[in-house]
Each structure stands twice: as structure tokens, then as C-alpha cells.
Amino acid sequence: MTIEFEKKDLSIGTARFSASKAISKNLSMKPAGRKGLPDSPMPHANVEVHFRNDRGIEVPMTRRLVRYWFMRPLPGATVDELNKWQVVGLQNFEFFPFAQSGGEPPAQLNFEWDRPGNKDAPGFQSVSSEAGGQLQEFIVGNKAAGGAYYQIYTLQDSRSTRIITTNALSFSVDEYLEVLRMIDSGEYPRSMSAKLLFMPAGGTSDITPLPRR
């Protein structure tokens, strides 16, 4: 298994980013639907995942699940100060699968329009004028090759956005199947409703100023 964070901008011309303008590798601006309205910032990470079976043959990602946590800054904190941001609760206890993109109606939340393949541009699309953010937990894998867990932080204050990726925790085939069993049986949401699977070290971090309107 190989996981690459921030090697290149994977959002360009794909899924919900197809009409957006790239500002940096981690920020696009989506044009407003009506004249006079401001464009919407679309901060995102860039994640590419490849799985190989025991014969070294690449196999497709067969499941990709995500769980969302709300984050809030302490008074006066900016995106530069991660230690002053707090996880304040789950958006939903369950892990969600991602829907296939291709013109169908929107799926449940955020970037679930995107293809459930090995290239992703996850992020926080519900950006508001108030400082805030989210933490996304990902579980991805293939039953013949194992799986992985990683996290994406997306923070925004009045001036900037920040994307932080974490190093991945890898699962053997047996470990991956056990994680799926816990999720599908409801055991994981019950036992892990107030905590993350683990806290990995940071992988990459990018801070991008928001364009002036």
C-alpha cells in the first residue's frame, strides 16, 4: 500500500471542482451561481492511495468511509495555532460511504460527489464567515490487500485556510476486515463515539490566504 499526500493538485477539473479556479494546490474558488454574489472558497487536501495484493498486482479501492468532527478555535485563535483549536463533537456517529460522481443528485455531505477511487481532494466545503473547521477520519481499503486510516484537518479563520494531513495507519487484511466488522455491526460508532481511532503525527500542512473580495 502506498499513500501520497500533497504530491499534486488532484482537484483540477474533477467532480465538484470542475468549474472552479485554482488559487493554490490546496485552495480553489467556485464561481457564484448568481451575479453579484462572492465566489466560494473550496479548501482541500490531495490524497492518492494505491493497494497491491500479495502478488504485487494493483487492486482497486473497494470501500472508502469518512466520519466528520466539528472543530472550533479558542477566542482570537488563528489557523496558525492548531493547539488553540478544539474538536467539539461529531457531525454524525456513523461512517459514510462516498457516492459516485457524474451528474447525479448530491449525496449526503461535502465532497461525497467525488469518485470513490484512489485519488481524492477532501476538504471542508461548507465555509462560512465565522472561524471554524472540521476533522475528517478516513478508512479506506481492499479486502485482498488490507486498508488504512488517516485524518484531514481543514481550518478557516477570517484571513486564511489551513489543510493538515496526517500520516496513515496501515491495516493488514485481517485487521482491515475486523475494522469493517466493527463499523458494519454498529460496534465502532457505539464504542468510539467520543474519540478518534488514534492520533497520528502530522504529515503535511499548508496555509493559504483567502482572496480578497
Short mmCIF file of the C-alpha atoms (twelve columns), coordinates in Angstrom:
data_MODEL
# 
_entry.id   MODEL 
# 
loop_
_atom_site.group_PDB 
_atom_site.id 
_atom_site.type_symbol 
_atom_site.label_atom_id 
_atom_site.label_alt_id 
_atom_site.label_comp_id 
_atom_site.label_asym_id 
_atom_site.label_seq_id 
_atom_site.Cartn_x 
_atom_site.Cartn_y 
_atom_site.Cartn_z 
_atom_site.pdbx_PDB_model_num 
ATOM 1   C CA . MET A 1   0.000   0.000   0.000   1 
ATOM 2   C CA . THR A 2   1.227   3.486   -0.780  1 
ATOM 3   C CA . ILE A 3   -0.422  6.747   0.299   1 
ATOM 4   C CA . GLU A 4   0.810   10.065  -1.065  1 
ATOM 5   C CA . PHE A 5   -0.260  13.379  0.453   1 
ATOM 6   C CA . GLU A 6   0.049   16.679  -1.423  1 
ATOM 7   C CA . LYS A 7   2.163   15.450  -4.341  1 
ATOM 8   C CA . LYS A 8   -0.041  17.338  -6.817  1 
ATOM 9   C CA . ASP A 9   -3.400  19.123  -7.039  1 
ATOM 10  C CA . LEU A 10  -5.969  16.374  -7.613  1 
ATOM 11  C CA . SER A 11  -8.963  18.729  -7.723  1 
ATOM 12  C CA . ILE A 12  -8.353  20.343  -11.111 1 
ATOM 13  C CA . GLY A 13  -11.222 19.734  -13.492 1 
ATOM 14  C CA . THR A 14  -12.801 16.935  -11.474 1 
ATOM 15  C CA . ALA A 15  -16.071 16.358  -9.635  1 
ATOM 16  C CA . ARG A 16  -17.248 19.419  -7.711  1 
ATOM 17  C CA . PHE A 17  -14.131 21.352  -8.746  1 
ATOM 18  C CA . SER A 18  -14.869 21.185  -12.481 1 
ATOM 19  C CA . ALA A 19  -15.944 24.850  -12.679 1 
ATOM 20  C CA . SER A 20  -13.612 26.222  -10.020 1 
ATOM 21  C CA . LYS A 21  -10.475 28.336  -10.305 1 
ATOM 22  C CA . ALA A 22  -7.303  27.030  -8.652  1 
ATOM 23  C CA . ILE A 23  -5.681  29.549  -6.275  1 
ATOM 24  C CA . SER A 24  -3.118  27.143  -4.832  1 
ATOM 25  C CA . LYS A 25  -2.648  23.398  -4.565  1 
ATOM 26  C CA . ASN A 26  -4.924  23.465  -1.517  1 
ATOM 27  C CA . LEU A 27  -7.488  26.140  -2.405  1 
ATOM 28  C CA . SER A 28  -9.954  26.595  -5.272  1 
ATOM 29  C CA . MET A 29  -12.678 29.209  -5.697  1 
ATOM 30  C CA . LYS A 30  -16.044 28.113  -7.020  1 
ATOM 31  C CA . PRO A 31  -17.877 30.797  -9.026  1 
ATOM 32  C CA . ALA A 32  -21.123 32.045  -7.538  1 
ATOM 33  C CA . GLY A 33  -24.251 30.820  -9.246  1 
ATOM 34  C CA . ARG A 34  -25.726 34.331  -9.459  1 
ATOM 35  C CA . LYS A 35  -24.203 37.628  -10.476 1 
ATOM 36  C CA . GLY A 36  -23.097 39.826  -7.598  1 
ATOM 37  C CA . LEU A 37  -22.536 37.002  -5.139  1 
ATOM 38  C CA . PRO A 38  -18.980 36.258  -3.955  1 
ATOM 39  C CA . ASP A 39  -17.145 33.135  -5.080  1 
ATOM 40  C CA . SER A 40  -16.934 30.315  -2.540  1 
ATOM 41  C CA . PRO A 41  -13.593 29.079  -1.169  1 
ATOM 42  C CA . MET A 42  -13.050 25.322  -1.508  1 
ATOM 43  C CA . PRO A 43  -10.053 24.321  0.623   1 
ATOM 44  C CA . HIS A 44  -8.906  20.752  0.045   1 
ATOM 45  C CA . ALA A 45  -6.180  18.210  0.648   1 
ATOM 46  C CA . ASN A 46  -4.750  15.938  -2.049  1 
ATOM 47  C CA . VAL A 47  -4.577  12.218  -1.318  1 
ATOM 48  C CA . GLU A 48  -3.603  9.349   -3.625  1 
ATOM 49  C CA . VAL A 49  -3.874  5.739   -2.430  1 
ATOM 50  C CA . HIS A 50  -2.742  2.536   -4.159  1 
ATOM 51  C CA . PHE A 51  -3.281  -1.031  -2.945  1 
ATOM 52  C CA . ARG A 52  -1.497  -4.165  -4.161  1 
ATOM 53  C CA . ASN A 53  -2.363  -7.785  -3.418  1 
ATOM 54  C CA . ASP A 54  0.101   -10.485 -2.279  1 
ATOM 55  C CA . ARG A 55  1.247   -10.952 -5.886  1 
ATOM 56  C CA . GLY A 56  2.093   -7.273  -6.253  1 
ATOM 57  C CA . ILE A 57  -0.815  -6.550  -8.593  1 
ATOM 58  C CA . GLU A 58  -2.630  -3.247  -8.026  1 
ATOM 59  C CA . VAL A 59  -6.228  -3.721  -6.934  1 
ATOM 60  C CA . PRO A 60  -8.972  -1.062  -6.713  1 
ATOM 61  C CA . MET A 61  -10.137 0.628   -3.548  1 
ATOM 62  C CA . THR A 62  -13.377 -1.166  -2.710  1 
ATOM 63  C CA . ARG A 63  -14.508 0.895   0.294   1 
ATOM 64  C CA . ARG A 64  -13.854 4.449   1.377   1 
ATOM 65  C CA . LEU A 65  -15.560 5.657   4.515   1 
ATOM 66  C CA . VAL A 66  -15.465 9.001   6.302   1 
ATOM 67  C CA . ARG A 67  -16.602 10.413  9.632   1 
ATOM 68  C CA . TYR A 68  -16.781 14.164  10.373  1 
ATOM 69  C CA . TRP A 69  -15.925 16.089  13.549  1 
ATOM 70  C CA . PHE A 70  -16.612 19.805  14.195  1 
ATOM 71  C CA . MET A 71  -13.670 21.992  15.249  1 
ATOM 72  C CA . ARG A 72  -13.739 25.438  16.850  1 
ATOM 73  C CA . PRO A 73  -10.931 27.867  17.777  1 
ATOM 74  C CA . LEU A 74  -10.442 29.384  21.197  1 
ATOM 75  C CA . PRO A 75  -11.223 33.151  21.217  1 
ATOM 76  C CA . GLY A 76  -8.794  35.025  18.994  1 
ATOM 77  C CA . ALA A 77  -7.038  31.903  17.665  1 
ATOM 78  C CA . THR A 78  -5.995  31.683  14.021  1 
ATOM 79  C CA . VAL A 79  -5.272  28.745  11.753  1 
ATOM 80  C CA . ASP A 80  -1.563  29.130  12.575  1 
ATOM 81  C CA . GLU A 81  -2.227  27.880  16.113  1 
ATOM 82  C CA . LEU A 82  -3.541  24.314  15.934  1 
ATOM 83  C CA . ASN A 83  -3.024  23.869  19.687  1 
ATOM 84  C CA . LYS A 84  -5.741  26.519  20.219  1 
ATOM 85  C CA . TRP A 85  -8.356  24.599  18.203  1 
ATOM 86  C CA . GLN A 86  -10.644 22.048  19.813  1 
ATOM 87  C CA . VAL A 87  -12.643 19.110  18.499  1 
ATOM 88  C CA . VAL A 88  -16.121 19.913  19.796  1 
ATOM 89  C CA . GLY A 89  -18.155 16.916  18.643  1 
ATOM 90  C CA . LEU A 90  -19.156 14.554  15.922  1 
ATOM 91  C CA . GLN A 91  -21.245 15.681  12.997  1 
ATOM 92  C CA . ASN A 92  -22.541 12.108  12.851  1 
ATOM 93  C CA . PHE A 93  -21.598 8.967   14.783  1 
ATOM 94  C CA . GLU A 94  -21.630 6.801   11.670  1 
ATOM 95  C CA . PHE A 95  -19.055 6.427   8.905   1 
ATOM 96  C CA . PHE A 96  -20.448 7.380   5.486   1 
ATOM 97  C CA . PRO A 97  -19.551 5.809   2.155   1 
ATOM 98  C CA . PHE A 98  -18.806 8.179   -0.704  1 
ATOM 99  C CA . ALA A 99  -21.135 8.354   -3.670  1 
ATOM 100 C CA . GLN A 100 -20.020 8.063   -7.285  1 
ATOM 101 C CA . SER A 101 -19.857 11.389  -9.087  1 
ATOM 102 C CA . GLY A 102 -21.060 12.001  -12.615 1 
ATOM 103 C CA . GLY A 103 -24.006 14.379  -12.667 1 
ATOM 104 C CA . GLU A 104 -26.300 12.579  -10.238 1 
ATOM 105 C CA . PRO A 105 -28.016 14.493  -7.383  1 
ATOM 106 C CA . PRO A 106 -25.746 15.463  -4.482  1 
ATOM 107 C CA . ALA A 107 -25.000 12.773  -1.908  1 
ATOM 108 C CA . GLN A 108 -25.160 13.384  1.822   1 
ATOM 109 C CA . LEU A 109 -22.391 15.818  2.702   1 
ATOM 110 C CA . ASN A 110 -19.464 17.886  1.424   1 
ATOM 111 C CA . PHE A 111 -17.365 16.153  -1.220  1 
ATOM 112 C CA . GLU A 112 -19.352 12.892  -1.413  1 
ATOM 113 C CA . TRP A 113 -19.958 13.789  -5.058  1 
ATOM 114 C CA . ASP A 114 -16.389 12.664  -5.678  1 
ATOM 115 C CA . ARG A 115 -15.426 9.348   -7.235  1 
ATOM 116 C CA . PRO A 116 -14.702 6.506   -4.794  1 
ATOM 117 C CA . GLY A 117 -11.311 5.822   -6.356  1 
ATOM 118 C CA . ASN A 118 -7.677  6.167   -5.383  1 
ATOM 119 C CA . LYS A 119 -7.410  9.941   -5.945  1 
ATOM 120 C CA . ASP A 120 -9.148  12.412  -3.648  1 
ATOM 121 C CA . ALA A 121 -9.369  16.114  -2.829  1 
ATOM 122 C CA . PRO A 122 -11.146 16.063  0.551   1 
ATOM 123 C CA . GLY A 123 -11.920 19.227  2.429   1 
ATOM 124 C CA . PHE A 124 -14.480 21.447  4.101   1 
ATOM 125 C CA . GLN A 125 -16.937 22.856  1.571   1 
ATOM 126 C CA . SER A 126 -19.426 24.466  3.977   1 
ATOM 127 C CA . VAL A 127 -17.268 27.529  4.582   1 
ATOM 128 C CA . SER A 128 -18.837 30.428  6.476   1 
ATOM 129 C CA . SER A 129 -17.765 33.919  7.535   1 
ATOM 130 C CA . GLU A 130 -17.065 32.619  11.058  1 
ATOM 131 C CA . ALA A 131 -13.855 30.841  12.042  1 
ATOM 132 C CA . GLY A 132 -14.341 27.106  12.064  1 
ATOM 133 C CA . GLY A 133 -13.284 23.813  10.667  1 
ATOM 134 C CA . GLN A 134 -13.591 20.078  10.580  1 
ATOM 135 C CA . LEU A 135 -11.590 16.936  11.088  1 
ATOM 136 C CA . GLN A 136 -12.278 14.034  8.734   1 
ATOM 137 C CA . GLU A 137 -11.445 10.435  9.669   1 
ATOM 138 C CA . PHE A 138 -10.908 8.149   6.687   1 
ATOM 139 C CA . ILE A 139 -10.900 4.378   6.442   1 
ATOM 140 C CA . VAL A 140 -10.033 3.013   3.003   1 
ATOM 141 C CA . GLY A 141 -9.092  -0.398  1.701   1 
ATOM 142 C CA . ASN A 142 -9.451  -3.562  -0.319  1 
ATOM 143 C CA . LYS A 143 -10.237 -6.925  1.300   1 
ATOM 144 C CA . ALA A 144 -7.432  -8.623  -0.640  1 
ATOM 145 C CA . ALA A 145 -4.788  -6.042  0.265   1 
ATOM 146 C CA . GLY A 146 -5.693  -4.501  3.627   1 
ATOM 147 C CA . GLY A 147 -6.505  -0.921  4.436   1 
ATOM 148 C CA . ALA A 148 -5.506  2.363   6.038   1 
ATOM 149 C CA . TYR A 149 -6.706  5.107   8.379   1 
ATOM 150 C CA . TYR A 150 -5.767  8.791   8.154   1 
ATOM 151 C CA . GLN A 151 -7.162  12.202  9.020   1 
ATOM 152 C CA . ILE A 152 -7.610  15.538  7.249   1 
ATOM 153 C CA . TYR A 153 -7.929  18.814  9.180   1 
ATOM 154 C CA . THR A 154 -9.490  21.819  7.423   1 
ATOM 155 C CA . LEU A 155 -9.411  25.122  9.336   1 
ATOM 156 C CA . GLN A 156 -10.504 28.616  8.353   1 
ATOM 157 C CA . ASP A 157 -10.261 31.978  10.079  1 
ATOM 158 C CA . SER A 158 -11.137 35.375  8.576   1 
ATOM 159 C CA . ARG A 159 -7.842  35.572  6.654   1 
ATOM 160 C CA . SER A 160 -6.682  32.087  5.702   1 
ATOM 161 C CA . THR A 161 -7.425  28.436  5.248   1 
ATOM 162 C CA . ARG A 162 -5.237  25.612  6.507   1 
ATOM 163 C CA . ILE A 163 -5.084  21.972  5.414   1 
ATOM 164 C CA . ILE A 164 -3.294  19.414  7.577   1 
ATOM 165 C CA . THR A 165 -2.889  15.760  6.602   1 
ATOM 166 C CA . THR A 166 -1.749  13.028  8.983   1 
ATOM 167 C CA . ASN A 167 0.458   10.034  8.440   1 
ATOM 168 C CA . ALA A 168 -1.521  6.877   7.737   1 
ATOM 169 C CA . LEU A 169 -2.043  3.874   9.982   1 
ATOM 170 C CA . SER A 170 -1.998  0.740   7.826   1 
ATOM 171 C CA . PHE A 171 -4.105  -2.387  8.395   1 
ATOM 172 C CA . SER A 172 -3.310  -5.965  7.438   1 
ATOM 173 C CA . VAL A 173 -6.106  -7.832  5.675   1 
ATOM 174 C CA . ASP A 174 -7.288  -9.364  8.973   1 
ATOM 175 C CA . GLU A 175 -7.103  -6.018  10.778  1 
ATOM 176 C CA . TYR A 176 -8.980  -4.270  7.970   1 
ATOM 177 C CA . LEU A 177 -11.745 -6.892  7.974   1 
ATOM 178 C CA . GLU A 178 -12.081 -6.512  11.747  1 
ATOM 179 C CA . VAL A 179 -12.414 -2.728  11.431  1 
ATOM 180 C CA . LEU A 180 -15.135 -3.183  8.786   1 
ATOM 181 C CA . ARG A 181 -16.921 -5.711  11.008  1 
ATOM 182 C CA . MET A 182 -16.948 -3.215  13.872  1 
ATOM 183 C CA . ILE A 183 -18.289 -0.452  11.630  1 
ATOM 184 C CA . ASP A 184 -20.925 -2.554  9.880   1 
ATOM 185 C CA . SER A 185 -22.197 -4.093  13.138  1 
ATOM 186 C CA . GLY A 186 -22.517 -0.686  14.827  1 
ATOM 187 C CA . GLU A 187 -19.920 -1.634  17.450  1 
ATOM 188 C CA . TYR A 188 -17.453 1.042   16.351  1 
ATOM 189 C CA . PRO A 189 -19.884 4.002   16.497  1 
ATOM 190 C CA . ARG A 190 -21.021 2.900   19.970  1 
ATOM 191 C CA . SER A 191 -17.550 2.392   21.447  1 
ATOM 192 C CA . MET A 192 -15.809 5.255   19.607  1 
ATOM 193 C CA . SER A 193 -18.480 7.950   19.686  1 
ATOM 194 C CA . ALA A 194 -16.317 10.287  21.760  1 
ATOM 195 C CA . LYS A 195 -12.820 9.512   20.496  1 
ATOM 196 C CA . LEU A 196 -10.699 9.004   17.404  1 
ATOM 197 C CA . LEU A 197 -9.198  5.645   16.470  1 
ATOM 198 C CA . PHE A 198 -5.733  7.062   17.111  1 
ATOM 199 C CA . MET A 199 -3.893  10.380  16.905  1 
ATOM 200 C CA . PRO A 200 -1.275  10.153  14.160  1 
ATOM 201 C CA . ALA A 201 1.529   12.625  13.715  1 
ATOM 202 C CA . GLY A 202 1.024   15.392  11.189  1 
ATOM 203 C CA . GLY A 203 2.026   14.694  7.621   1 
ATOM 204 C CA . THR A 204 1.742   17.929  5.645   1 
ATOM 205 C CA . SER A 205 0.415   21.391  6.434   1 
ATOM 206 C CA . ASP A 206 -0.450  24.283  4.112   1 
ATOM 207 C CA . ILE A 207 -1.773  27.755  4.965   1 
ATOM 208 C CA . THR A 208 -3.264  29.793  2.106   1 
ATOM 209 C CA . PRO A 209 -4.539  33.398  2.363   1 
ATOM 210 C CA . LEU A 210 -8.122  33.795  1.215   1 
ATOM 211 C CA . PRO A 211 -8.505  36.004  -1.889  1 
ATOM 212 C CA . ARG A 212 -9.771  39.484  -1.116  1 
ATOM 213 C CA . ARG A 213 -13.326 40.004  -2.280  1 
# 
